[in-house]
Tab-separated table of C-alpha atoms and ligand atoms in Angstrom:
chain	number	residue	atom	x	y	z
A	1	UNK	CA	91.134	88.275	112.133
A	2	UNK	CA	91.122	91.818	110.571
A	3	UNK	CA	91.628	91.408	107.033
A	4	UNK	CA	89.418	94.422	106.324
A	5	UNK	CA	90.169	96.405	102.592
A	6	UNK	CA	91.044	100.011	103.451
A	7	UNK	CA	88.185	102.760	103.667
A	8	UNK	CA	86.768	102.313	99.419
A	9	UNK	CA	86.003	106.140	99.638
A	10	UNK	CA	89.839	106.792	99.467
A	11	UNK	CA	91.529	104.473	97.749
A	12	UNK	CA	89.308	103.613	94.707
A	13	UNK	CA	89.459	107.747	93.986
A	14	UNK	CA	87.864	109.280	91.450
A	15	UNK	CA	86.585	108.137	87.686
A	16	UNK	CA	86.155	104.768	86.129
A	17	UNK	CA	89.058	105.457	83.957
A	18	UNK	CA	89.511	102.472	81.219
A	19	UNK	CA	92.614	100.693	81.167
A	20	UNK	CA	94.272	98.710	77.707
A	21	UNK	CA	93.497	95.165	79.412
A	22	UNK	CA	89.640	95.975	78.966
A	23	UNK	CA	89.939	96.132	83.207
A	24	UNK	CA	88.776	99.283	84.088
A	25	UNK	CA	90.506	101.435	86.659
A	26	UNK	CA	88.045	100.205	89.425
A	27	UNK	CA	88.495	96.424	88.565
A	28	UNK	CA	92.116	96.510	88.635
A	29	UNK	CA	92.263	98.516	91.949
A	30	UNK	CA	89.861	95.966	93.568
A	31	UNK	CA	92.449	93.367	92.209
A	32	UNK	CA	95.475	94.700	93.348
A	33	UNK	CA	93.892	95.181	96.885
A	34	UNK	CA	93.120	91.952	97.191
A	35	UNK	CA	96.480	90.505	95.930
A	36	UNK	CA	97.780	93.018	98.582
A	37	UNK	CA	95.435	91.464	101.622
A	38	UNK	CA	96.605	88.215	100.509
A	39	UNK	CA	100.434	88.987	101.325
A	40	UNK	CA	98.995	90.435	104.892
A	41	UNK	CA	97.385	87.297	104.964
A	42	UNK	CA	100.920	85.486	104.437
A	43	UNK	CA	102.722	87.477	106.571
A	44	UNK	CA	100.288	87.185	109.545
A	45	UNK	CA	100.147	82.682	108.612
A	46	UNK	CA	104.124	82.780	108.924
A	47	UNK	CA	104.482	84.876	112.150
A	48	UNK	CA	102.079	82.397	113.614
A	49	UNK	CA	103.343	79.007	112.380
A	50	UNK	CA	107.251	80.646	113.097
A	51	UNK	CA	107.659	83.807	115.618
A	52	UNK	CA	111.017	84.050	114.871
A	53	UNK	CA	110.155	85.512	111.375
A	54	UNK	CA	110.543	88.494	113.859
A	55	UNK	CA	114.376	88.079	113.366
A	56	UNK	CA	114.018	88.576	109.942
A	57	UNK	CA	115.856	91.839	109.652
A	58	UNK	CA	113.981	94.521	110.844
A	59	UNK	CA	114.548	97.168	107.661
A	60	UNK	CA	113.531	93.846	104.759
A	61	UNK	CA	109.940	93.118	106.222
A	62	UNK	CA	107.319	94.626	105.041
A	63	UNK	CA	104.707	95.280	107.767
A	64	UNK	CA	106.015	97.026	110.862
A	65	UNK	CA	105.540	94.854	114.300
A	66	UNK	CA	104.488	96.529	117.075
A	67	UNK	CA	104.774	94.744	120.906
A	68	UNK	CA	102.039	95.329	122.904
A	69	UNK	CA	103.451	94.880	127.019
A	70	UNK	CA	102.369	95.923	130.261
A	71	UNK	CA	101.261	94.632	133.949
A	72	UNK	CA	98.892	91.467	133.876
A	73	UNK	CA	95.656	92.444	133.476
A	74	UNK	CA	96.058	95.813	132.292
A	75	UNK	CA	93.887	95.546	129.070
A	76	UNK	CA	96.488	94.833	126.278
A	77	UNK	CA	94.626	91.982	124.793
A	78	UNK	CA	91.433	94.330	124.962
A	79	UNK	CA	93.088	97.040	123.510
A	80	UNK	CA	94.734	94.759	120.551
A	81	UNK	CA	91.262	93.942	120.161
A	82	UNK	CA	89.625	96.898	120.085
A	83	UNK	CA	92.543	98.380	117.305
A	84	UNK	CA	92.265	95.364	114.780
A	85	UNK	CA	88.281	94.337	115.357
A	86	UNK	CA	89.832	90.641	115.666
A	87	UNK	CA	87.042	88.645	117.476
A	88	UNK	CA	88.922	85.548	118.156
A	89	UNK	CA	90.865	87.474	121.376
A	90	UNK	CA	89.955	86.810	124.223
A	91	UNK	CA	90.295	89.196	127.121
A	92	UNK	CA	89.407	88.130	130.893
A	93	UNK	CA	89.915	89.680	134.029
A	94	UNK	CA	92.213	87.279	135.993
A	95	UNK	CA	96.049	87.316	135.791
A	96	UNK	CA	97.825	85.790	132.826
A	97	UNK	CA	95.001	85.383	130.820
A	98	UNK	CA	97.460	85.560	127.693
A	99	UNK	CA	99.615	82.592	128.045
A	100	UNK	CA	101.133	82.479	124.385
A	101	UNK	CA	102.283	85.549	121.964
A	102	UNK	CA	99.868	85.662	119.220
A	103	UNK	CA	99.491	88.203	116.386
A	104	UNK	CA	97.222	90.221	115.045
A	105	UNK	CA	96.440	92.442	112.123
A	106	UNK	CA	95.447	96.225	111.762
A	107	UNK	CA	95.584	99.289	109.767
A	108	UNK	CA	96.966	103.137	111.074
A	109	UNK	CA	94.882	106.418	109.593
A	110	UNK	CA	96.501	106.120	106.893
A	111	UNK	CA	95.991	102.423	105.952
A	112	UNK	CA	99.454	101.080	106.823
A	113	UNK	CA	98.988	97.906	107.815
A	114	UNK	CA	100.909	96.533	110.509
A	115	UNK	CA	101.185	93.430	113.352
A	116	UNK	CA	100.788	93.701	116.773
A	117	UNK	CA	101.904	91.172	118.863
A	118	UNK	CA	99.829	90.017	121.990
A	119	UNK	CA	102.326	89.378	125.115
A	120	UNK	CA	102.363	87.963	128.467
A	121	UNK	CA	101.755	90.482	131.240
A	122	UNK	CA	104.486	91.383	133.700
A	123	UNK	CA	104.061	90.644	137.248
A	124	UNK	CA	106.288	92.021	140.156
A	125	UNK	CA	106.342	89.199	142.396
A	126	UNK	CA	107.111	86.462	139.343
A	127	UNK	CA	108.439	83.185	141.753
A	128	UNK	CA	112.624	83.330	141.244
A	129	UNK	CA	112.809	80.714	139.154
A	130	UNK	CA	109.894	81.697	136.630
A	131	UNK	CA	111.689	85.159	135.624
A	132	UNK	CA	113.931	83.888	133.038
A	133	UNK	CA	111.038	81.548	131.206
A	134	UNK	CA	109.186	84.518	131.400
A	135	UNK	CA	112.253	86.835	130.026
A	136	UNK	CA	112.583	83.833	127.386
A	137	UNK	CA	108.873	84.957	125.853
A	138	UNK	CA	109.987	88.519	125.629
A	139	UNK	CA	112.921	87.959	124.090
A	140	UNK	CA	111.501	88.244	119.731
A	141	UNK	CA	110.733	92.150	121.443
A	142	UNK	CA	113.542	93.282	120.418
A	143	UNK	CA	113.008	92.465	116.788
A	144	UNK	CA	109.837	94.673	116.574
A	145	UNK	CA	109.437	98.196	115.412
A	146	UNK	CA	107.773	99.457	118.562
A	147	UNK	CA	106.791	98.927	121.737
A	148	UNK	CA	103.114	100.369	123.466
A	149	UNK	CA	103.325	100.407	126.708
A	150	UNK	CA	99.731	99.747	128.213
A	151	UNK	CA	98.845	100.834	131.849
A	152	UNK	CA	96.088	100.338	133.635
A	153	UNK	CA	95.566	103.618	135.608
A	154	UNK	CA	93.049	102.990	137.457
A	155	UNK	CA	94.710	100.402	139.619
A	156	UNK	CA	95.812	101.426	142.893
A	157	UNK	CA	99.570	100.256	142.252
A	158	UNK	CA	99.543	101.767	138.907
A	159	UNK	CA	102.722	103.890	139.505
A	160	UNK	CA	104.969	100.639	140.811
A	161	UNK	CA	103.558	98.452	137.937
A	162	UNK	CA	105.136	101.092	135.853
A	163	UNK	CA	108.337	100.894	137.371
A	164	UNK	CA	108.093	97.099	137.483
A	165	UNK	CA	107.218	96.988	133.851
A	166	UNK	CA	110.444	99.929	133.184
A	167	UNK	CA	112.920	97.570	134.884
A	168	UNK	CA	112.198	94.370	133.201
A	169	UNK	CA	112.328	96.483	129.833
A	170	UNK	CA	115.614	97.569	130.433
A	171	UNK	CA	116.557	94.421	131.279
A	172	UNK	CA	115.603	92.641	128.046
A	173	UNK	CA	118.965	93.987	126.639
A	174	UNK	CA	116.345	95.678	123.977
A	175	UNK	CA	118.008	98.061	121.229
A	176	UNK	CA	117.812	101.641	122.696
A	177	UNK	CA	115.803	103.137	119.505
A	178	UNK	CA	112.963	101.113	120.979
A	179	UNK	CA	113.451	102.349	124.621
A	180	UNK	CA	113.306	105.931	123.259
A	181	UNK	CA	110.245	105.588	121.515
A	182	UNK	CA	107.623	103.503	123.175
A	183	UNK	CA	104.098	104.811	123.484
A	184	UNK	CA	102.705	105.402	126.430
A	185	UNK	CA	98.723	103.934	127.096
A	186	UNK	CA	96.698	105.081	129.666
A	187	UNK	CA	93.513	102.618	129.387
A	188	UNK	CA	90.766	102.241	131.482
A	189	UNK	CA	89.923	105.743	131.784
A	190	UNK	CA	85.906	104.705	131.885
A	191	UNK	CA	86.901	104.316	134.717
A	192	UNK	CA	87.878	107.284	136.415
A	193	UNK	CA	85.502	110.212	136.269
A	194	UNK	CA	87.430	113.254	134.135
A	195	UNK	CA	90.842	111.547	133.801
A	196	UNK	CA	93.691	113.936	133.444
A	197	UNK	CA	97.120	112.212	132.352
A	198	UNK	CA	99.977	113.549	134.688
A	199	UNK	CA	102.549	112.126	132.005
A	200	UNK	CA	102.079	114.554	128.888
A	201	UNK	CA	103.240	112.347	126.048
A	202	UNK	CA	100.356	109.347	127.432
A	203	UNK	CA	97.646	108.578	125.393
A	204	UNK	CA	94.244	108.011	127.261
A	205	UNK	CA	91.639	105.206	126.325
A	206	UNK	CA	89.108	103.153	127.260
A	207	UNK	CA	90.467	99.878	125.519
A	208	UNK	CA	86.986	98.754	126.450
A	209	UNK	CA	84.842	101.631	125.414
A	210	UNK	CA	86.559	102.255	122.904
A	211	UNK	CA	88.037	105.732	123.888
A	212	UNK	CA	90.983	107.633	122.554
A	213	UNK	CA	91.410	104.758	119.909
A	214	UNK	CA	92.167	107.163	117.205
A	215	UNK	CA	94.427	109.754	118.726
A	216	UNK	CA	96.484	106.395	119.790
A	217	UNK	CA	96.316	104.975	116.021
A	218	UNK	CA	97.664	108.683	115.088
A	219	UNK	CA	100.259	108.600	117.435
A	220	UNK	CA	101.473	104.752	116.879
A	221	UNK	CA	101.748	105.890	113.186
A	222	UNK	CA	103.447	109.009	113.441
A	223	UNK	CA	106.379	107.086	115.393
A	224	UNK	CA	106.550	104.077	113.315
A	225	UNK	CA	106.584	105.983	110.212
A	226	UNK	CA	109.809	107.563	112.081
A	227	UNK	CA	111.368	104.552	113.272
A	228	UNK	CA	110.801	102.568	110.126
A	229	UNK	CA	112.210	105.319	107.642
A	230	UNK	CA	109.157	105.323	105.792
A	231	UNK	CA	107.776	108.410	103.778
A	232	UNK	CA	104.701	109.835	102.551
A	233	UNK	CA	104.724	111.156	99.347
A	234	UNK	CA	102.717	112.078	96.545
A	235	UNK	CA	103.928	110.180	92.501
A	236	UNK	CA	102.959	111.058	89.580
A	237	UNK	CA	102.261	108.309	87.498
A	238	UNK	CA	101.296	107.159	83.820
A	239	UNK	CA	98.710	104.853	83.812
A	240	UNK	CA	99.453	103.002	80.948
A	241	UNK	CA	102.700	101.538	82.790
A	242	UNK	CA	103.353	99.286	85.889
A	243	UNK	CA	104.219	102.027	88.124
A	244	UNK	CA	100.820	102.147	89.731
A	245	UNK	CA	100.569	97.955	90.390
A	246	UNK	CA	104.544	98.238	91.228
A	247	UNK	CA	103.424	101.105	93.943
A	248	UNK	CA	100.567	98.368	95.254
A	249	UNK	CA	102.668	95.872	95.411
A	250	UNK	CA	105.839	97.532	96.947
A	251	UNK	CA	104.222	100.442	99.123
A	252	UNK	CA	100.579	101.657	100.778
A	253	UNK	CA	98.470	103.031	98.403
A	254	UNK	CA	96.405	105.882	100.467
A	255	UNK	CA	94.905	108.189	97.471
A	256	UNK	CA	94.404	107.732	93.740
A	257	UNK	CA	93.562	110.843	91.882
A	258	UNK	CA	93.110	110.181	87.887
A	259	UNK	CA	93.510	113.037	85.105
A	260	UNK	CA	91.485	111.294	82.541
A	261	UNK	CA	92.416	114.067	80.190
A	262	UNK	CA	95.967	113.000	80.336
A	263	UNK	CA	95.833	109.280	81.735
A	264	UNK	CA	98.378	109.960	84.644
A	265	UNK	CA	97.352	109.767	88.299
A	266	UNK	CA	98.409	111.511	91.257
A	267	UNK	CA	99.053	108.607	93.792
A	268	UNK	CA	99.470	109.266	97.164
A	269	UNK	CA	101.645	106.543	98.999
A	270	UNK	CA	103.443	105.490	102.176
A	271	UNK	CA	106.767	104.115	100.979
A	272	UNK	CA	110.008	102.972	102.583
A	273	UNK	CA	113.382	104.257	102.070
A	274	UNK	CA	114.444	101.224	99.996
A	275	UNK	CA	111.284	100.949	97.959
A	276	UNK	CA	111.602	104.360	96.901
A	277	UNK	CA	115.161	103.788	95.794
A	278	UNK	CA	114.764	100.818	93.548
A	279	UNK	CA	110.903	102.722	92.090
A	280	UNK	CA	113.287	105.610	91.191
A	281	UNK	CA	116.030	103.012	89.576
A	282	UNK	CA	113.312	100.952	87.602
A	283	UNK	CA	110.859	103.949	86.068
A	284	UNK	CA	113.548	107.093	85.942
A	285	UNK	CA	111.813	110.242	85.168
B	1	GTP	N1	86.623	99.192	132.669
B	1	GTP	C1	87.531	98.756	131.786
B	1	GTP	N2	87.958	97.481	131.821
B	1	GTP	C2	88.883	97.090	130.919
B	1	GTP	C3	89.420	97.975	129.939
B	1	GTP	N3	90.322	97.294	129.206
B	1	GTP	C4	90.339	96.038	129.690
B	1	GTP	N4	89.477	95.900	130.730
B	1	GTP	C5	89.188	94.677	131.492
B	1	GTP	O1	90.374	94.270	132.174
B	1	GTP	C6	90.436	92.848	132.228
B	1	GTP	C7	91.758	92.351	131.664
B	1	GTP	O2	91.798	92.616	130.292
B	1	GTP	P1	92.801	91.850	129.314
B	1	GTP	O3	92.696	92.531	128.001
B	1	GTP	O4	92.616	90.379	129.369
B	1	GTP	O5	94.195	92.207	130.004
B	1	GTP	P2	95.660	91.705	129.611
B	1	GTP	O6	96.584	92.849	129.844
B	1	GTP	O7	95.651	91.113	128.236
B	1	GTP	O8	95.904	90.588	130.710
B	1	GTP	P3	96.980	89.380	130.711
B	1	GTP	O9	96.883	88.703	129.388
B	1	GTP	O10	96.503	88.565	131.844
B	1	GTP	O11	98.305	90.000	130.972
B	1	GTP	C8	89.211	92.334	131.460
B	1	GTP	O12	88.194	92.054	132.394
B	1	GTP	C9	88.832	93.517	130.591
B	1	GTP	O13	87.462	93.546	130.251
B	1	GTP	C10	88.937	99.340	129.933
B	1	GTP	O14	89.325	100.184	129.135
B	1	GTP	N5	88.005	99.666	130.883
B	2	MG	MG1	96.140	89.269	127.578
């Protein structure tokens, strides 16, 4: 499992500046990252043990979920692999290789962490009476914040899986702000020699190669920062009060910059609507 602290260079930002506690300003951000990978830790423990912590309401939880679906054996365990470096998936070529919904941990550009959520591949000719135990897997979908659509285009059928894949979506009964924004995959362009998407808004990898794995990240971040009404801003903060652990705790931490002249901090930080509300309720300028 990923688990991985956030790139040091950014977030332990500049100076060794000495904090009241006798911590210094290095300690105490090594501390609160780890008290922060600890609640990923959590999270990650109770989606496992319970996957209908998915139901918890969408706006509360803290990490965004992101559904992975697609045609059997299009690469989505590979991909979800290849995003959160977890070693324990197992990809294999063979239909229904994922049997279960498992999930996994990773971090956007930007460090958000977030969940993605390993699902059983759609198959067009799915016996009658296997459909709705199949529909019955898919149905904690429509508590995520996104869905990525993975194709593999370099299968011959690769049009009609997407139509096959299109009509079971829209027959999940799934909210229609995560029709309208699913993300498009293109994977397994290794395969094809100079692949050029015919859908514009695709993004094209090589799930296995490792290809187009940061435009993606950019792109899945961009649209859950818009579907989850989160913001990027920049705080200023004193850092002889809470506000900086508060921000830790609450939001993603991306930047620190210390003045040491004046002991604020310029503290760059992904945030949601509500956290933002109650930060500007409990430290007021
Ligand atoms: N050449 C190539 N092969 C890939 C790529 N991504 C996945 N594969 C291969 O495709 C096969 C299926 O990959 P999986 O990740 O298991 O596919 P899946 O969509 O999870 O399959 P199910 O769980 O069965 O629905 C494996 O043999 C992978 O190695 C890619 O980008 N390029
Ligand atoms: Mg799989």
């Amino acid at each position: 499992m990923s688990t991985k602290t956030p790139d040091k260079k950014f977030i332990f930002g500049k100076g060794n500046f000495q904090i009241l506690t006798g911590e210094t300003f290095m300690e105490m951000q090594y501390r609160l990252l780890k008290e922060k990978e600890f609640k990923i830790r959590n999270a990650l423990e109770k989606l496992r043990r319970k996957r209908s912590v998915l139901r918890t309401q969408r706006r509360r939880r803290e990490f965004p979920v992101i559904s992975v679906m697609g045609y059997t054996n299009c690469g989505k365990t590979t991909l979800i692999k290849a995003l959160t470096g977890d070693e324990g998936l197992q990809p294999q070529d063979g239909l229904f290789a994922t049997l279960d919904i498992t999930a996994h941990a990773g971090y956007l550009p930007s460090h958000l962490a977030v969940i993605y959520v390993d699902t059983i591949g759609f198959l067009s000719e799915l016996p009658h009476d296997l459909i709705e135990s199949f529909s019955a897997t898919l149905d904690d979908v429509a508590y995520s914040d996104l869905i990525v659509h993975v194709r593999d285009i370099s299968h011959p059928e690769t049009v009609l899986q997407k139509a096959s894949v299109l009509s079971v979506l829209k027959n999940l009964n799934l909210p229609s702000h995560l029709l309208d924004s699913v993300v498009e995959v293109h994977n397994k362009v290794d395969l094809i020699e100079r692949y050029q998407s015919p859908e514009t808004n695709a993004i094209a990898v090589s799930a296995l190669l490792g290809y187009g794995l940061e435009e993606l990240k950019g792109e899945i971040e961009r649209t859950v920062l818009k579907t989850t009404g989160k913001n990027i801003l920049t705080i200023k903060v004193n850092l002889g009060g809470p506000q900086l652990s508060w921000l830790y705790k609450e939001a993603t931490v991306q930047e620190v910059d210390v003045m040491p002249e004046d002991g604020t901090a310029n503290v760059k930080v992904i945030i949601s609507n509500s956290a933002l509300g109650k930060y500007k309720k409990l430290f007021p300028q």
